[in-house]
mmCIF file of C-alpha atoms and ligand atoms in Angstrom:
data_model
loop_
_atom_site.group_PDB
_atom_site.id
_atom_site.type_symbol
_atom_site.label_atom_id
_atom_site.label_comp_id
_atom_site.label_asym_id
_atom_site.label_seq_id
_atom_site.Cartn_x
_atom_site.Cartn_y
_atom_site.Cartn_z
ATOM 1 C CA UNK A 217 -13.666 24.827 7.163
ATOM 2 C CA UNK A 218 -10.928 25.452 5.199
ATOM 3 C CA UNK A 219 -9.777 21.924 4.285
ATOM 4 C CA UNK A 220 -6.168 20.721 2.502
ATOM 5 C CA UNK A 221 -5.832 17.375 0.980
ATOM 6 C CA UNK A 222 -2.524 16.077 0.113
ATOM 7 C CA UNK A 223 -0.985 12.178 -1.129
ATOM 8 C CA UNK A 224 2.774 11.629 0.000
ATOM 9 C CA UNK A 225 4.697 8.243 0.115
ATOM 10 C CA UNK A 226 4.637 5.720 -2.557
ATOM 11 C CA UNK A 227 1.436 5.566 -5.196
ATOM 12 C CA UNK A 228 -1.499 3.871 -4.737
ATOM 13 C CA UNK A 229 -4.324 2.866 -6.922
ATOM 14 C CA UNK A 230 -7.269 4.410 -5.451
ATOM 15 C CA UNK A 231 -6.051 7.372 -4.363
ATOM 16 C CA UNK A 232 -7.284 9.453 -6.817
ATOM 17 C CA UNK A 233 -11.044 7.832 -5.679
ATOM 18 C CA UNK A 234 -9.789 9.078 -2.426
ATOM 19 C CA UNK A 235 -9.410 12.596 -3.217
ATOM 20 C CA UNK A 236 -12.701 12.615 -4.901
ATOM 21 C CA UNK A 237 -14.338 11.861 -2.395
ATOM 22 C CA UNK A 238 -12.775 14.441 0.163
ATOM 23 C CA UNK A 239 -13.065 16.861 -2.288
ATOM 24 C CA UNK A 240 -16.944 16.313 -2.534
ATOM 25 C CA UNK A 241 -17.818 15.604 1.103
ATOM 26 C CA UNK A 242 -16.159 18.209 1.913
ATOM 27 C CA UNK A 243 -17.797 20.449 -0.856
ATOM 28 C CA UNK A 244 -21.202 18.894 0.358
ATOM 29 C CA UNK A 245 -20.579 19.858 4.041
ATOM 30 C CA UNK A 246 -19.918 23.333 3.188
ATOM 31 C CA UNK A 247 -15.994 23.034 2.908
ATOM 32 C CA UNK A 248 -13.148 24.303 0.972
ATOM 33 C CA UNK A 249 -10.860 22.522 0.182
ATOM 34 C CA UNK A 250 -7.564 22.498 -1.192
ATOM 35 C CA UNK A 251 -5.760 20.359 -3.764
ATOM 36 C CA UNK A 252 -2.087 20.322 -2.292
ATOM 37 C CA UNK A 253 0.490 18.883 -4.670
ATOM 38 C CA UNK A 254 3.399 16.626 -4.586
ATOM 39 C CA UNK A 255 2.748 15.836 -1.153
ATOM 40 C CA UNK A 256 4.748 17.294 1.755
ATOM 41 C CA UNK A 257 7.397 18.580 -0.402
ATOM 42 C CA UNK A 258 4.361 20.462 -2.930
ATOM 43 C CA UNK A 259 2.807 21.529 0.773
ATOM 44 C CA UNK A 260 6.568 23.703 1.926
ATOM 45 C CA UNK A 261 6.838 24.830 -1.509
ATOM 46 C CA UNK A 262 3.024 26.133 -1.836
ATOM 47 C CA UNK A 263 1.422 24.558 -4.629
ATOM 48 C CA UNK A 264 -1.751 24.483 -3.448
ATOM 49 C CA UNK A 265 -4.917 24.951 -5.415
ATOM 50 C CA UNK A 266 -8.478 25.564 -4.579
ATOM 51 C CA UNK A 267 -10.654 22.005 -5.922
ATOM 52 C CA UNK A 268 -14.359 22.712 -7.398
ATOM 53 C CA UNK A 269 -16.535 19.356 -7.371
ATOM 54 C CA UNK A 270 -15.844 19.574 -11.564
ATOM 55 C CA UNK A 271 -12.151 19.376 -10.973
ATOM 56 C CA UNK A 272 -12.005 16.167 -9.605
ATOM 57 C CA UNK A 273 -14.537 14.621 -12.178
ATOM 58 C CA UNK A 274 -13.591 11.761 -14.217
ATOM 59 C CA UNK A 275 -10.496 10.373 -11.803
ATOM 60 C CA UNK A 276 -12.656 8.042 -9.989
ATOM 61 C CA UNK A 277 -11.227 5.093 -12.188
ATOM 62 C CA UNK A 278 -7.875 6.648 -12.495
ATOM 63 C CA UNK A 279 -4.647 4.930 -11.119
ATOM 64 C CA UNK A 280 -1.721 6.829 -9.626
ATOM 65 C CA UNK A 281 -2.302 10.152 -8.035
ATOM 66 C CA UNK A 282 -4.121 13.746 -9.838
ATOM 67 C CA UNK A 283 -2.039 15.910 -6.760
ATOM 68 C CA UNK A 284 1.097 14.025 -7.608
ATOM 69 C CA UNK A 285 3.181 12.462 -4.813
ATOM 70 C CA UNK A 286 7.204 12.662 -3.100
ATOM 71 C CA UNK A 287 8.626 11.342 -0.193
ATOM 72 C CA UNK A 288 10.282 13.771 1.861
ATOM 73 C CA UNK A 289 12.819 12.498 4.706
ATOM 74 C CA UNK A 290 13.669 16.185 5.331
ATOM 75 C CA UNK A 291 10.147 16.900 6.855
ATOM 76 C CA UNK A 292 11.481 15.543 10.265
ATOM 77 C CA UNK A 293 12.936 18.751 10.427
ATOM 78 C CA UNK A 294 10.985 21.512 12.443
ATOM 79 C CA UNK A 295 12.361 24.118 10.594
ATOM 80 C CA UNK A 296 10.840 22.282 7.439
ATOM 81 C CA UNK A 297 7.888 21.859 8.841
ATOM 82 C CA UNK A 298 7.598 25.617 10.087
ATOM 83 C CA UNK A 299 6.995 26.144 5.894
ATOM 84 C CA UNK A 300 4.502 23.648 5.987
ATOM 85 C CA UNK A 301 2.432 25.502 8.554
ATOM 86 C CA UNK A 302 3.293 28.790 7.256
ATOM 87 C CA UNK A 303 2.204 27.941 3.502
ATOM 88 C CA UNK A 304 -1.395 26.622 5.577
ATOM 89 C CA UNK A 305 -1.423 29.947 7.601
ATOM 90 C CA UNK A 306 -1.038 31.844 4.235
ATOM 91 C CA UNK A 307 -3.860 30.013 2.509
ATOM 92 C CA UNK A 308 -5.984 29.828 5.625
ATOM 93 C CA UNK A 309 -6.074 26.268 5.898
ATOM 94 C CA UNK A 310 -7.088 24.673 9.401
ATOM 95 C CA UNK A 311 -7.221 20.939 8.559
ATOM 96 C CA UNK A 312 -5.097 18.461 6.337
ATOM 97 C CA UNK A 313 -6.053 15.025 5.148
ATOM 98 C CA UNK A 314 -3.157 13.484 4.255
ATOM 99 C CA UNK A 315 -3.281 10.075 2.413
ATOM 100 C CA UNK A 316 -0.686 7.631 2.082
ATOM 101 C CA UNK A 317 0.878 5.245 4.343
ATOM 102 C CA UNK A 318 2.962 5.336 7.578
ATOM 103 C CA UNK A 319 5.373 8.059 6.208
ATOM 104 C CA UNK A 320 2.751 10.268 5.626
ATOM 105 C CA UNK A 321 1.427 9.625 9.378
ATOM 106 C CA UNK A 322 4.903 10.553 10.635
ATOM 107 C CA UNK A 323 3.926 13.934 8.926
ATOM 108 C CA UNK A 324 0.205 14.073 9.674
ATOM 109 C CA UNK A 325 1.294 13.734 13.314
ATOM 110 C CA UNK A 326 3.994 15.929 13.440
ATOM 111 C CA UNK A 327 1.752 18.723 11.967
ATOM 112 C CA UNK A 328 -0.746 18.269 14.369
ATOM 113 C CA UNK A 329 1.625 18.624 17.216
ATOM 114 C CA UNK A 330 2.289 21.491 15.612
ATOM 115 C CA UNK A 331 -1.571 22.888 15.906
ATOM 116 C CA UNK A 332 -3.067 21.483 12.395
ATOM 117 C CA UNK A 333 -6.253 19.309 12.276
ATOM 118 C CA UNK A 334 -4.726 16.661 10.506
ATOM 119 C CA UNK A 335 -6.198 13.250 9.205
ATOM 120 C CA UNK A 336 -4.588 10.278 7.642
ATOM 121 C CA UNK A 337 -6.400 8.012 5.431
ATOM 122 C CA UNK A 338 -4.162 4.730 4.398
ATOM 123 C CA UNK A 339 -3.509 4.914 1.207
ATOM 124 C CA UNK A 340 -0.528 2.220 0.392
ATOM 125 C CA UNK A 341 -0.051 -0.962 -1.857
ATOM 126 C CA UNK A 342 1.607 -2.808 1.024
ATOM 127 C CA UNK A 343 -1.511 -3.364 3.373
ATOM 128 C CA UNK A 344 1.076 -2.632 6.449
ATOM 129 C CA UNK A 345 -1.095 -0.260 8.461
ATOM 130 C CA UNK A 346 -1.646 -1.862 11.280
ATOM 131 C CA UNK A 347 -5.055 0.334 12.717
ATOM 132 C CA UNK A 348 -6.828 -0.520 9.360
ATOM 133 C CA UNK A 349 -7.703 -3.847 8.199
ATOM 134 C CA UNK A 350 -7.175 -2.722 4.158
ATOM 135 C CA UNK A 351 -5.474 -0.036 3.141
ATOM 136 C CA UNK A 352 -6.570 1.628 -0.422
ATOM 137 C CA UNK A 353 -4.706 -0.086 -3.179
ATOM 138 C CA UNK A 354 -3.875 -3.159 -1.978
ATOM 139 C CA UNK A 355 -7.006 -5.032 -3.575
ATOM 140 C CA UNK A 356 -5.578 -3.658 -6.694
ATOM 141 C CA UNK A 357 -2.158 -4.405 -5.712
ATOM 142 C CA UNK A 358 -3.438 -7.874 -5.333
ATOM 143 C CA UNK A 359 -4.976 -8.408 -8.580
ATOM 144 C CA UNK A 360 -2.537 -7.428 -10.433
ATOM 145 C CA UNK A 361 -0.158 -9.451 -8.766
ATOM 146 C CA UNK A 362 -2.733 -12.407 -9.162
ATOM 147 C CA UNK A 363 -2.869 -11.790 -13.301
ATOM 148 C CA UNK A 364 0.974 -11.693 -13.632
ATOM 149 C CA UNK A 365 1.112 -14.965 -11.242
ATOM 150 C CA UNK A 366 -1.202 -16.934 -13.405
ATOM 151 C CA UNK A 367 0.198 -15.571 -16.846
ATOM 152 C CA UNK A 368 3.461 -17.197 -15.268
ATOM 153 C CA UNK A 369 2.341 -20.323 -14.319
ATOM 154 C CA UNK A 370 0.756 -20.399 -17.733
ATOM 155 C CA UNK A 371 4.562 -20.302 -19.384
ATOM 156 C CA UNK A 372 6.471 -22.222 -16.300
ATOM 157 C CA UNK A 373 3.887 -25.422 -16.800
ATOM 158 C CA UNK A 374 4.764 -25.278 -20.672
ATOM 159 C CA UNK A 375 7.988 -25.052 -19.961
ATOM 160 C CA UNK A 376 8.252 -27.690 -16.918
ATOM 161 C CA UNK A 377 10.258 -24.824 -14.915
ATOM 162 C CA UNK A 378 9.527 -23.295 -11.609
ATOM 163 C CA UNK A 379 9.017 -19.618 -11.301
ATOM 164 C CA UNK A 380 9.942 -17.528 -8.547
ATOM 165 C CA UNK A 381 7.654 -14.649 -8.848
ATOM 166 C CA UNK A 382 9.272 -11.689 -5.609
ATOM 167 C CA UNK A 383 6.156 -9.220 -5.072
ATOM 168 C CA UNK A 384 6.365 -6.012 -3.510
ATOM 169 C CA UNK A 385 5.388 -4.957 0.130
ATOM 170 C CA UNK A 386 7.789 -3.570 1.877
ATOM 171 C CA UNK A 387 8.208 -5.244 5.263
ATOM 172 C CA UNK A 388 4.641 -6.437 5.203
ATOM 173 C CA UNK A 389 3.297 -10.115 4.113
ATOM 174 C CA UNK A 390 0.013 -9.469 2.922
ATOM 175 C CA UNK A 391 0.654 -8.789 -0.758
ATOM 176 C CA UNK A 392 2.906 -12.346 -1.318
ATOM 177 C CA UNK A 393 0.702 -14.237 1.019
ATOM 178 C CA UNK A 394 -2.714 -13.305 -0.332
ATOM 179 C CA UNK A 395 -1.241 -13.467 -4.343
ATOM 180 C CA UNK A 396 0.463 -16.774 -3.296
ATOM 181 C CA UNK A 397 -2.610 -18.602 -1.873
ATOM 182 C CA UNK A 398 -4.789 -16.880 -4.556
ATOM 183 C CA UNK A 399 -2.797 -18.627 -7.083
ATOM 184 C CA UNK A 400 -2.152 -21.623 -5.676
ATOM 185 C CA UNK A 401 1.465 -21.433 -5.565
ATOM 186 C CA UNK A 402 3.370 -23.999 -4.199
ATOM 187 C CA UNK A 403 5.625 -22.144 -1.827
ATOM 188 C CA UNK A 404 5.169 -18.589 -0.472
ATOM 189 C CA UNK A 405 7.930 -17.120 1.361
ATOM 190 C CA UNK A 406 7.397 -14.168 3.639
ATOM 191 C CA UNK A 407 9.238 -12.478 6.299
ATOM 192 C CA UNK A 408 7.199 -14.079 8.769
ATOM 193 C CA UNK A 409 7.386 -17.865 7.393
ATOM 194 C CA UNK A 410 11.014 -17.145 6.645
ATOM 195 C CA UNK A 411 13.140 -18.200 3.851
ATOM 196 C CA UNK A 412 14.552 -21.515 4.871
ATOM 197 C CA UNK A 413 16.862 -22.669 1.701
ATOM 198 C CA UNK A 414 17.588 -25.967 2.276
ATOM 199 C CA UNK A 415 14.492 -27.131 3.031
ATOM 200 C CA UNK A 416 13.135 -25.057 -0.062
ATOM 201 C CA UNK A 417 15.049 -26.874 -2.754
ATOM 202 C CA UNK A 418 14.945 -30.380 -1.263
ATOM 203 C CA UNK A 419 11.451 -29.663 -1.296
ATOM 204 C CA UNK A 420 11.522 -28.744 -4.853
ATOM 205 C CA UNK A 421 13.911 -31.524 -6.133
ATOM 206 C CA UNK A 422 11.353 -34.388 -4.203
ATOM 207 C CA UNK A 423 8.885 -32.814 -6.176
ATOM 208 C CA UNK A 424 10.473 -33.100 -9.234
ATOM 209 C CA UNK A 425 11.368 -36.522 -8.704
ATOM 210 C CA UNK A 426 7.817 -37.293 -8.052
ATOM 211 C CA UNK A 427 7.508 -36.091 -11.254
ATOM 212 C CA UNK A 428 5.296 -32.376 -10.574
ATOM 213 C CA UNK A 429 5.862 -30.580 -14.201
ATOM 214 C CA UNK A 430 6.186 -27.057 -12.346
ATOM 215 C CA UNK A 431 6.321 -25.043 -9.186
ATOM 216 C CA UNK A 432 5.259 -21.225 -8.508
ATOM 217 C CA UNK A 433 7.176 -19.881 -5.585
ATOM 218 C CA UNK A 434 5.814 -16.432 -4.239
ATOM 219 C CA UNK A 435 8.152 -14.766 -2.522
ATOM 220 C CA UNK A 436 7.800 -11.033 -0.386
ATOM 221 C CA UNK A 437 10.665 -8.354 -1.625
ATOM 222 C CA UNK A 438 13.808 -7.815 0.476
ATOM 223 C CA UNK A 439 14.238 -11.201 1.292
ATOM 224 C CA UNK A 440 16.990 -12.232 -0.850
ATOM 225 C CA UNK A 441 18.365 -11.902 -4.210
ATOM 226 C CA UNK A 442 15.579 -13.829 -6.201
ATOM 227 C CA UNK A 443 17.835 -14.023 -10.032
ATOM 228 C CA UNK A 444 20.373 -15.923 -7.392
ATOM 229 C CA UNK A 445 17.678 -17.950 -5.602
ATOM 230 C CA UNK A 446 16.607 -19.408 -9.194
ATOM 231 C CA UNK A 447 20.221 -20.346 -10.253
ATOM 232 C CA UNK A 448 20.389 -22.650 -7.106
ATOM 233 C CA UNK A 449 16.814 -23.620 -7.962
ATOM 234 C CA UNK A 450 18.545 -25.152 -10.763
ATOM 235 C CA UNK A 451 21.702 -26.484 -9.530
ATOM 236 C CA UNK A 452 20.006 -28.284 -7.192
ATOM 237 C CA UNK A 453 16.654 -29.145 -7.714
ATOM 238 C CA UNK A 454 16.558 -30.677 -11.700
ATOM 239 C CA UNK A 455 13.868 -27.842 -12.145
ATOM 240 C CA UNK A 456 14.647 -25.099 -14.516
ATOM 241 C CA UNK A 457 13.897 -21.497 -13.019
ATOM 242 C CA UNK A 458 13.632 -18.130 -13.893
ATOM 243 C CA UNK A 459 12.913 -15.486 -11.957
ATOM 244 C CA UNK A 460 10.677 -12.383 -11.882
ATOM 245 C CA UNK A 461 10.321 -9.317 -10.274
ATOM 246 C CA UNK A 462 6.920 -8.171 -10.451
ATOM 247 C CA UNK A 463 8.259 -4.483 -9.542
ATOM 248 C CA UNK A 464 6.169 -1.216 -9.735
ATOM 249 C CA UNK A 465 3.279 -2.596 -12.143
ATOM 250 C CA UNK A 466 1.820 -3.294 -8.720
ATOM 251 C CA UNK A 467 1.482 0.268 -8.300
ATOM 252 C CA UNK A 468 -0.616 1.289 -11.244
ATOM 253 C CA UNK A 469 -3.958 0.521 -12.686
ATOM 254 C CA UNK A 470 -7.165 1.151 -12.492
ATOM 255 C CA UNK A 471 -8.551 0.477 -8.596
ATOM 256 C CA UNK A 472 -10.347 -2.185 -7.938
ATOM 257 C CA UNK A 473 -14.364 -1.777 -6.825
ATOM 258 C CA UNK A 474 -13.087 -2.820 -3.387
ATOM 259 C CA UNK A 475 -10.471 0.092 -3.393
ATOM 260 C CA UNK A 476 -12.939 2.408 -4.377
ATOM 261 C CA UNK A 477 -15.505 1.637 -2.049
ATOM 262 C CA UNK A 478 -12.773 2.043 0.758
ATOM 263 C CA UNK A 479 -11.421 5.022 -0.789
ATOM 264 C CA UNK A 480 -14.981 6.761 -1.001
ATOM 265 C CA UNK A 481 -15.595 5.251 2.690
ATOM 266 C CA UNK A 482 -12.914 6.777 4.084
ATOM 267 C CA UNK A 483 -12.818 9.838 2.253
ATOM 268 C CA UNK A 484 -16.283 11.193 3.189
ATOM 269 C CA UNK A 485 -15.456 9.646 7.254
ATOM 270 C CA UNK A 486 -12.101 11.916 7.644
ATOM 271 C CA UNK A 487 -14.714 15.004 6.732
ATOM 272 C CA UNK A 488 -16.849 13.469 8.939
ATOM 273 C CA UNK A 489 -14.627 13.576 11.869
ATOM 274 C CA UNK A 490 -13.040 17.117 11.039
ATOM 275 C CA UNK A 491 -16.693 18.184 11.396
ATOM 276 C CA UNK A 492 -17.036 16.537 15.036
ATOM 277 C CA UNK A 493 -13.582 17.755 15.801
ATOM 278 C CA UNK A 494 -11.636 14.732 15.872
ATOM 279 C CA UNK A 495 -8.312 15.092 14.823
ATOM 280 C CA UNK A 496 -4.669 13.681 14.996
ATOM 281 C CA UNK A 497 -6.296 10.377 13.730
ATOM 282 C CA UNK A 498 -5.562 7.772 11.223
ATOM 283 C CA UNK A 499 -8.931 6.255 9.878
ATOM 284 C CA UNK A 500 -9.370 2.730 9.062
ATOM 285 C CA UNK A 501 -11.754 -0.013 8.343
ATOM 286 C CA UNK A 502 -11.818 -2.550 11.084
ATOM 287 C CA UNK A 503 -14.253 -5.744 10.604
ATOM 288 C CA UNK A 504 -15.816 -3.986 7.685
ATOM 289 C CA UNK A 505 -16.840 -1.042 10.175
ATOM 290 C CA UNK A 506 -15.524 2.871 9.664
ATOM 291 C CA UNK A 507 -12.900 3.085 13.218
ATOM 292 C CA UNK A 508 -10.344 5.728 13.535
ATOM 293 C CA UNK A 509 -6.988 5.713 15.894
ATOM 294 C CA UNK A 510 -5.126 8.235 17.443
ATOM 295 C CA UNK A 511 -1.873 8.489 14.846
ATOM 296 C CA UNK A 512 0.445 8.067 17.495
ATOM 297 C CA UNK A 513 -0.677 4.675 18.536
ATOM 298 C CA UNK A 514 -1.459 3.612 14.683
ATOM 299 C CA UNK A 515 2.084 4.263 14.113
ATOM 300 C CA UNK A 516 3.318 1.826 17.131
ATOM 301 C CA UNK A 517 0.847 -0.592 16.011
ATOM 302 C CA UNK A 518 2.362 -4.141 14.679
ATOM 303 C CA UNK A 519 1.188 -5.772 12.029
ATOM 304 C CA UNK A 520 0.758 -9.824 13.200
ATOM 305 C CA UNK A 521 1.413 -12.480 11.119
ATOM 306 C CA UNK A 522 -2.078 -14.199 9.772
ATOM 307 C CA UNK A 523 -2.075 -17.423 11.843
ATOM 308 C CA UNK A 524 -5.089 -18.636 9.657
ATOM 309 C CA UNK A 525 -3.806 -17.803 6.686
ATOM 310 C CA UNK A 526 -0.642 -19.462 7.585
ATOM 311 C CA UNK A 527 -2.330 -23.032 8.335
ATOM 312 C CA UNK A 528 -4.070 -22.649 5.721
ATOM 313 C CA UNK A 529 -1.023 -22.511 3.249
ATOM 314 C CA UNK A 530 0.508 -25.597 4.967
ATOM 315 C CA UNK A 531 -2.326 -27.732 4.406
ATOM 316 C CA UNK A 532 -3.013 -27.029 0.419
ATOM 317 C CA UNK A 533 -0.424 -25.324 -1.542
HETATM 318 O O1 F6P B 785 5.148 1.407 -0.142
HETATM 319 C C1 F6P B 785 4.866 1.031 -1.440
HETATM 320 C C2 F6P B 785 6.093 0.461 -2.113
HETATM 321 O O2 F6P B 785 5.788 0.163 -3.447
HETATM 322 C C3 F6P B 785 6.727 -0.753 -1.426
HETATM 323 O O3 F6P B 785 6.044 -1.929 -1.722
HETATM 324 C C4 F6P B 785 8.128 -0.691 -1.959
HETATM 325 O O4 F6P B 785 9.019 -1.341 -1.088
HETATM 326 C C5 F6P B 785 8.391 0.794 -2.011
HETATM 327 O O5 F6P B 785 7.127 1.429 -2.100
HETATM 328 C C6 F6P B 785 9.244 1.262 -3.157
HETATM 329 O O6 F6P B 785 9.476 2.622 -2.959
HETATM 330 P P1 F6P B 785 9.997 3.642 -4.050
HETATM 331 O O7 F6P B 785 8.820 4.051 -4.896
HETATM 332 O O8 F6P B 785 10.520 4.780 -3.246
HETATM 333 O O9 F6P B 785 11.033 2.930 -4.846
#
């Protein structure tokens, strides 16, 4: 087969892992396959590039993405996508892996109504794919967000201040409730617990009067304006805050063994299926077992909120 591989959507540690190990499965099952950069937008424009095993040496360990990545809101388009398939007709290509997160399904989907072989591996910080139980980067994601959460704890407890540490994610919980129970914060604050204010700083101001020297509150992104949050912190709880947007240093870094192992999991599984004809599917890893899912229905799939993890929070942070 004639095989293209392509990242779209945000970055994600691991993805270059990812793309090795298409690459070389592929190459091992008697494959071509195609480096496709910049995503969709590198895929309509035709910057596409045969991959030798050699070419995709030495990226294992390598954060961000070798193929480069865009987001491209244009692709809904069917004239758009008519480029897409007729850059894949010019270069032969049959079947696309396309790696990145629900975005790049949209497209993956779309593509295969269209008459590609198409494949989507998750490849996203956020962990918000529903039909996967991790998606590639979010272990990293994690521990980065775990090292800046204890560095600040480090300075707030010096200080006797509370932090407010907002992590990224999206819409999606996983990265603020993981980093917040993995460093014992006090709060965490997701779109699924809610941000309930009042009850947030009288919270904080009994615990200041019961004399705790600091507080770590973890809180998901687009839930409010965290540089305000801290200034009422202040007013009202007799803590002194500051604020901190962890921002895209979650995107970056060397991937974590566990991202790795996922991406090289995954990776050699989407050749697998090509190879048995299964296509239109978003792979995952489901109870620590290779699964794939029609794209269609992993796109309507809903991420619930952790219940355990949940209880858990309430009885120790
Ligand atoms: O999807 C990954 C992610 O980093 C989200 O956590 C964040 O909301 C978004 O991408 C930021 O997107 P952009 O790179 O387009 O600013």
């Amino acid at each position: 087969m004639r095989i293209g591989v392509l990242t779209s959507g945000g970055d994600a540690p691991g993805m270059n892992a990812t793309i090795r190990a298409v690459v070389r499965a592929g190459i091992a099952s008697g494959d071509r396959v195609f480096g496709i950069y910049d995503g969709y937008r590198g895929l309509i424009e035709g910057k596409i590039e045969e991959f030798t095993r050699k070419d995709v040496s030495e990226i294992l360990s390598k954060g961000g993405t070798i193929l480069g990545t865009a987001r491209l809101p244009e692709f809904k388009y069917e004239q758009v996508r008519a480029l897409a398939i007729k850059q894949l007709q010019k270069n032969d290509i049959e079947a696309l892996v396309c790696i990145g997160g629900d975005g790049t399904y949209t497209g993956a989907l779309r593509l295969h109504e269209m008459g590609i072989k198409t494949i989507g591996i998750p490849g996203t910080i956020d962990n918000d794919i529903a039909s996967t139980d991790f998606t590639i980067g979010f272990s990293t994601a994690l521990t980065t967000a775990c090292e800046a959460i204890d560095k600040l704890r480090d300075t707030s407890s010096s200080h006797q201040r509370c932090s407010i540490i907002e992590v990224m994610g999206r819409h999606c919980e996983d990265l603020a409730l993981y980093s917040g129970i993995c460093c014992g914060a006090e709060y965490i604050i997701t779109n699924n617990s809610g941000l309930d204010k009042e009850k947030l700083l009288s919270s904080l101001k009994n615990d200041r009067l019961a004399g705790r020297r600091h507080a770590i509150v973890v809180i998901s992104e687009n839930i409010t304006d965290v540089y305000q949050l801290a200034k009422e912190v202040e007013v009202y709880s007799g803590y002194e805050c500051r604020a901190t947007i962890l921002g895209y240093i979650q995107r970056g870094g060397t991937p974590t063994p566990e991202d790795r192992l996922l991406a090289a999991r995954l990776g050699k599984y989407s050749i697998d299926l090509l190879h048995e004809g299964i296509t239109g599917v978003a792979v995952g890893i489901v109870e620590n077992k290779l699964h794939y899912t029609p794209i269609e229905e992993a796109l309507t799939m809903v991420n619930e909120p952790n219940e355990e993890l949940h209880k858990l929070v309430q009885k120790i942070s």
